[in-house]
Tab-separated table of C-alpha atoms in Angstrom:
chain	number	residue	atom	x	y	z
A	1	GLY	CA	-43.395	30.755	-21.031
A	2	ILE	CA	-47.013	31.737	-21.680
A	3	LEU	CA	-47.657	32.656	-18.060
A	4	GLU	CA	-44.481	34.707	-17.800
A	5	TYR	CA	-45.316	36.555	-21.001
A	6	ALA	CA	-48.870	37.239	-19.816
A	7	GLU	CA	-47.576	38.497	-16.470
A	8	SER	CA	-45.110	40.815	-18.240
A	9	LYS	CA	-48.082	42.365	-20.047
A	10	GLY	CA	-50.298	42.513	-16.956
A	11	VAL	CA	-52.663	39.872	-18.346
A	12	LYS	CA	-54.297	37.212	-16.212
A	13	ILE	CA	-54.850	33.687	-17.522
A	14	VAL	CA	-57.808	31.422	-16.818
A	15	LEU	CA	-57.103	27.757	-17.506
A	16	TYR	CA	-60.095	26.331	-19.370
A	17	PRO	CA	-60.569	22.595	-18.773
A	18	HIS	CA	-62.089	20.970	-21.826
A	19	TYR	CA	-63.648	17.562	-22.425
A	20	ASN	CA	-61.538	15.133	-24.450
A	21	THR	CA	-58.237	16.847	-23.597
A	22	TYR	CA	-55.489	16.251	-21.042
A	23	TYR	CA	-57.455	18.270	-18.461
A	24	PRO	CA	-61.140	17.622	-19.155
A	25	THR	CA	-62.487	18.880	-15.818
A	26	THR	CA	-61.770	21.551	-13.277
A	27	LEU	CA	-60.859	19.035	-10.563
A	28	GLU	CA	-58.372	17.352	-12.879
A	29	ALA	CA	-56.727	20.650	-13.869
A	30	LEU	CA	-56.743	22.230	-10.417
A	31	PRO	CA	-53.542	20.502	-9.172
A	32	LEU	CA	-51.612	22.112	-12.052
A	33	VAL	CA	-52.932	25.561	-11.170
A	34	GLU	CA	-52.069	24.993	-7.527
A	35	LYS	CA	-48.584	23.707	-8.393
A	36	ILE	CA	-47.853	26.789	-10.506
A	37	ASP	CA	-49.318	28.916	-7.700
A	38	SER	CA	-49.373	32.247	-9.486
A	39	PRO	CA	-51.807	35.071	-8.723
A	40	SER	CA	-51.971	35.560	-12.507
A	41	LEU	CA	-53.306	32.043	-13.129
A	42	SER	CA	-56.793	30.873	-12.210
A	43	ILE	CA	-59.159	28.151	-13.366
A	44	GLY	CA	-62.577	28.070	-14.969
A	45	ILE	CA	-65.578	25.863	-14.409
A	46	ASN	CA	-67.496	25.085	-17.581
A	47	LEU	CA	-70.775	23.285	-17.003
A	48	CYS	CA	-70.858	21.552	-20.388
A	49	HIS	CA	-67.372	20.050	-20.016
A	50	GLU	CA	-68.162	18.865	-16.500
A	51	LEU	CA	-71.353	17.219	-17.785
A	52	MET	CA	-69.638	15.660	-20.812
A	53	SER	CA	-67.011	14.244	-18.441
A	54	ASP	CA	-69.742	12.738	-16.221
A	55	GLN	CA	-68.900	15.043	-13.339
A	56	GLY	CA	-72.255	16.740	-12.904
A	57	HIS	CA	-72.709	14.942	-9.586
A	58	ARG	CA	-69.466	16.549	-8.325
A	59	LEU	CA	-70.254	20.186	-9.086
A	60	ALA	CA	-70.546	21.149	-5.401
A	61	GLU	CA	-67.142	19.551	-4.753
A	62	THR	CA	-65.734	21.260	-7.844
A	63	PHE	CA	-66.848	24.704	-6.675
A	64	ALA	CA	-65.637	24.064	-3.113
A	65	SER	CA	-62.225	22.848	-4.280
A	66	ALA	CA	-61.668	25.532	-6.917
A	67	GLN	CA	-63.246	28.444	-5.047
A	68	HIS	CA	-59.906	30.012	-4.077
A	69	ARG	CA	-58.585	29.736	-7.661
A	70	LEU	CA	-61.749	30.427	-9.631
A	71	GLY	CA	-61.359	32.916	-12.470
A	72	ALA	CA	-64.402	32.296	-14.681
A	73	VAL	CA	-67.617	30.320	-14.834
A	74	ILE	CA	-69.151	29.275	-18.130
A	75	LEU	CA	-72.566	27.764	-18.602
A	76	SER	CA	-75.056	26.760	-21.226
A	77	GLY	CA	-78.299	24.920	-21.360
A	78	SER	CA	-78.110	21.156	-21.610
A	79	LEU	CA	-80.225	18.109	-22.178
A	80	ILE	CA	-80.578	15.728	-19.242
A	81	GLU	CA	-79.502	12.709	-21.267
A	82	LEU	CA	-76.476	13.506	-23.419
A	83	ASP	CA	-76.144	12.114	-26.909
A	84	ARG	CA	-72.812	10.295	-26.573
A	85	THR	CA	-72.687	9.150	-30.204
A	86	SER	CA	-69.830	11.572	-30.948
A	87	VAL	CA	-68.142	14.652	-29.524
A	88	ARG	CA	-70.238	16.758	-31.898
A	89	SER	CA	-73.482	15.198	-30.684
A	90	MET	CA	-72.349	15.725	-27.094
A	91	ASN	CA	-71.738	19.396	-27.886
A	92	ASP	CA	-75.167	19.583	-29.484
A	93	SER	CA	-76.741	18.159	-26.322
A	94	THR	CA	-74.797	20.202	-23.752
A	95	ILE	CA	-74.497	23.581	-25.418
A	96	LEU	CA	-77.972	25.039	-25.742
A	97	SER	CA	-79.427	28.445	-24.994
A	98	LEU	CA	-80.313	28.757	-21.318
A	99	ASP	CA	-84.048	28.799	-22.018
A	100	GLU	CA	-83.780	25.478	-23.900
A	101	SER	CA	-82.171	23.663	-20.976
A	102	GLU	CA	-83.797	20.463	-19.795
A	103	TYR	CA	-81.010	20.227	-17.243
A	104	ASN	CA	-81.933	22.109	-14.075
A	105	LEU	CA	-79.566	25.095	-13.995
A	106	ARG	CA	-80.732	26.325	-10.567
A	107	PRO	CA	-78.343	24.166	-8.496
A	108	PHE	CA	-75.416	25.341	-10.651
A	109	MET	CA	-76.525	28.954	-10.232
A	110	ARG	CA	-76.769	28.435	-6.464
A	111	LEU	CA	-73.218	27.080	-6.452
A	112	ILE	CA	-72.023	30.263	-8.156
A	113	LYS	CA	-73.801	32.302	-5.492
A	114	GLU	CA	-72.687	30.156	-2.540
A	115	SER	CA	-69.067	30.182	-3.706
A	116	GLY	CA	-69.023	33.974	-3.453
A	117	PHE	CA	-67.659	34.156	-6.988
A	118	GLU	CA	-67.998	37.656	-8.401
A	119	GLY	CA	-65.929	37.307	-11.556
A	120	PRO	CA	-66.996	36.809	-15.149
A	121	VAL	CA	-69.751	34.379	-16.025
A	122	GLY	CA	-70.022	33.492	-19.673
A	123	PHE	CA	-72.485	31.747	-21.917
A	124	ILE	CA	-71.206	29.341	-24.498
A	125	ASN	CA	-72.946	28.510	-27.739
A	126	PHE	CA	-72.308	25.919	-30.395
A	127	ASN	CA	-73.766	26.158	-33.854
A	128	PRO	CA	-77.045	27.776	-32.756
A	129	GLU	CA	-79.945	27.292	-35.126
A	130	THR	CA	-81.161	30.855	-34.585
A	131	GLU	CA	-79.491	34.206	-35.064
A	132	PRO	CA	-77.048	35.194	-32.284
A	133	LYS	CA	-79.278	38.153	-31.400
A	134	ASP	CA	-82.183	35.776	-30.734
A	135	TYR	CA	-80.053	33.192	-28.927
A	136	LEU	CA	-78.377	35.744	-26.668
A	137	SER	CA	-81.608	37.613	-25.970
A	138	ARG	CA	-83.343	34.426	-24.850
A	139	SER	CA	-80.333	33.321	-22.785
A	140	MET	CA	-80.045	36.721	-21.097
A	141	LYS	CA	-83.742	36.721	-20.245
A	142	GLU	CA	-83.414	33.265	-18.693
A	143	TRP	CA	-80.158	34.276	-16.945
A	144	ARG	CA	-81.878	37.239	-15.306
A	145	ARG	CA	-84.842	35.074	-14.301
A	146	LEU	CA	-82.585	32.406	-12.782
A	147	CYS	CA	-80.447	35.017	-10.993
A	148	ALA	CA	-83.568	36.536	-9.439
A	149	GLU	CA	-84.879	33.116	-8.483
A	150	VAL	CA	-81.694	31.993	-6.701
A	151	GLY	CA	-80.657	35.432	-5.437
A	152	LEU	CA	-77.473	35.655	-7.467
A	153	GLY	CA	-76.216	39.224	-7.775
A	154	GLU	CA	-78.002	40.537	-4.713
């Protein structure tokens, strides 16, 4: 009923796969989106949930498979080695400002570019230790630097 209601209001829905849920990754949720097959329903790729689900090595496959249904891309900085002590510690190690990322974001940025995706790209944060103004300013500066480096937005 949610999709029908959204469609009646002219609203599009992006399914957001989330670690530790029924659909933790984009590739696991994609069959549902394809089965529903509505132009009002798309899927998101969230880097942190892919990494928490140990699917970082499949990001190229994820983009290739979801490209025709992609509605949003979400990223954050991440450590290379995740703290798997708890879900909270995993969030703390995969949701950092972009400039704090040990994880190389360039390949992910290239996948956005190569996919031809031109929709919304979001940053996620989780309990930042600095003020949002500082966090966002640093992330935007790094975002612009990375975009220029990989040619995203040209």
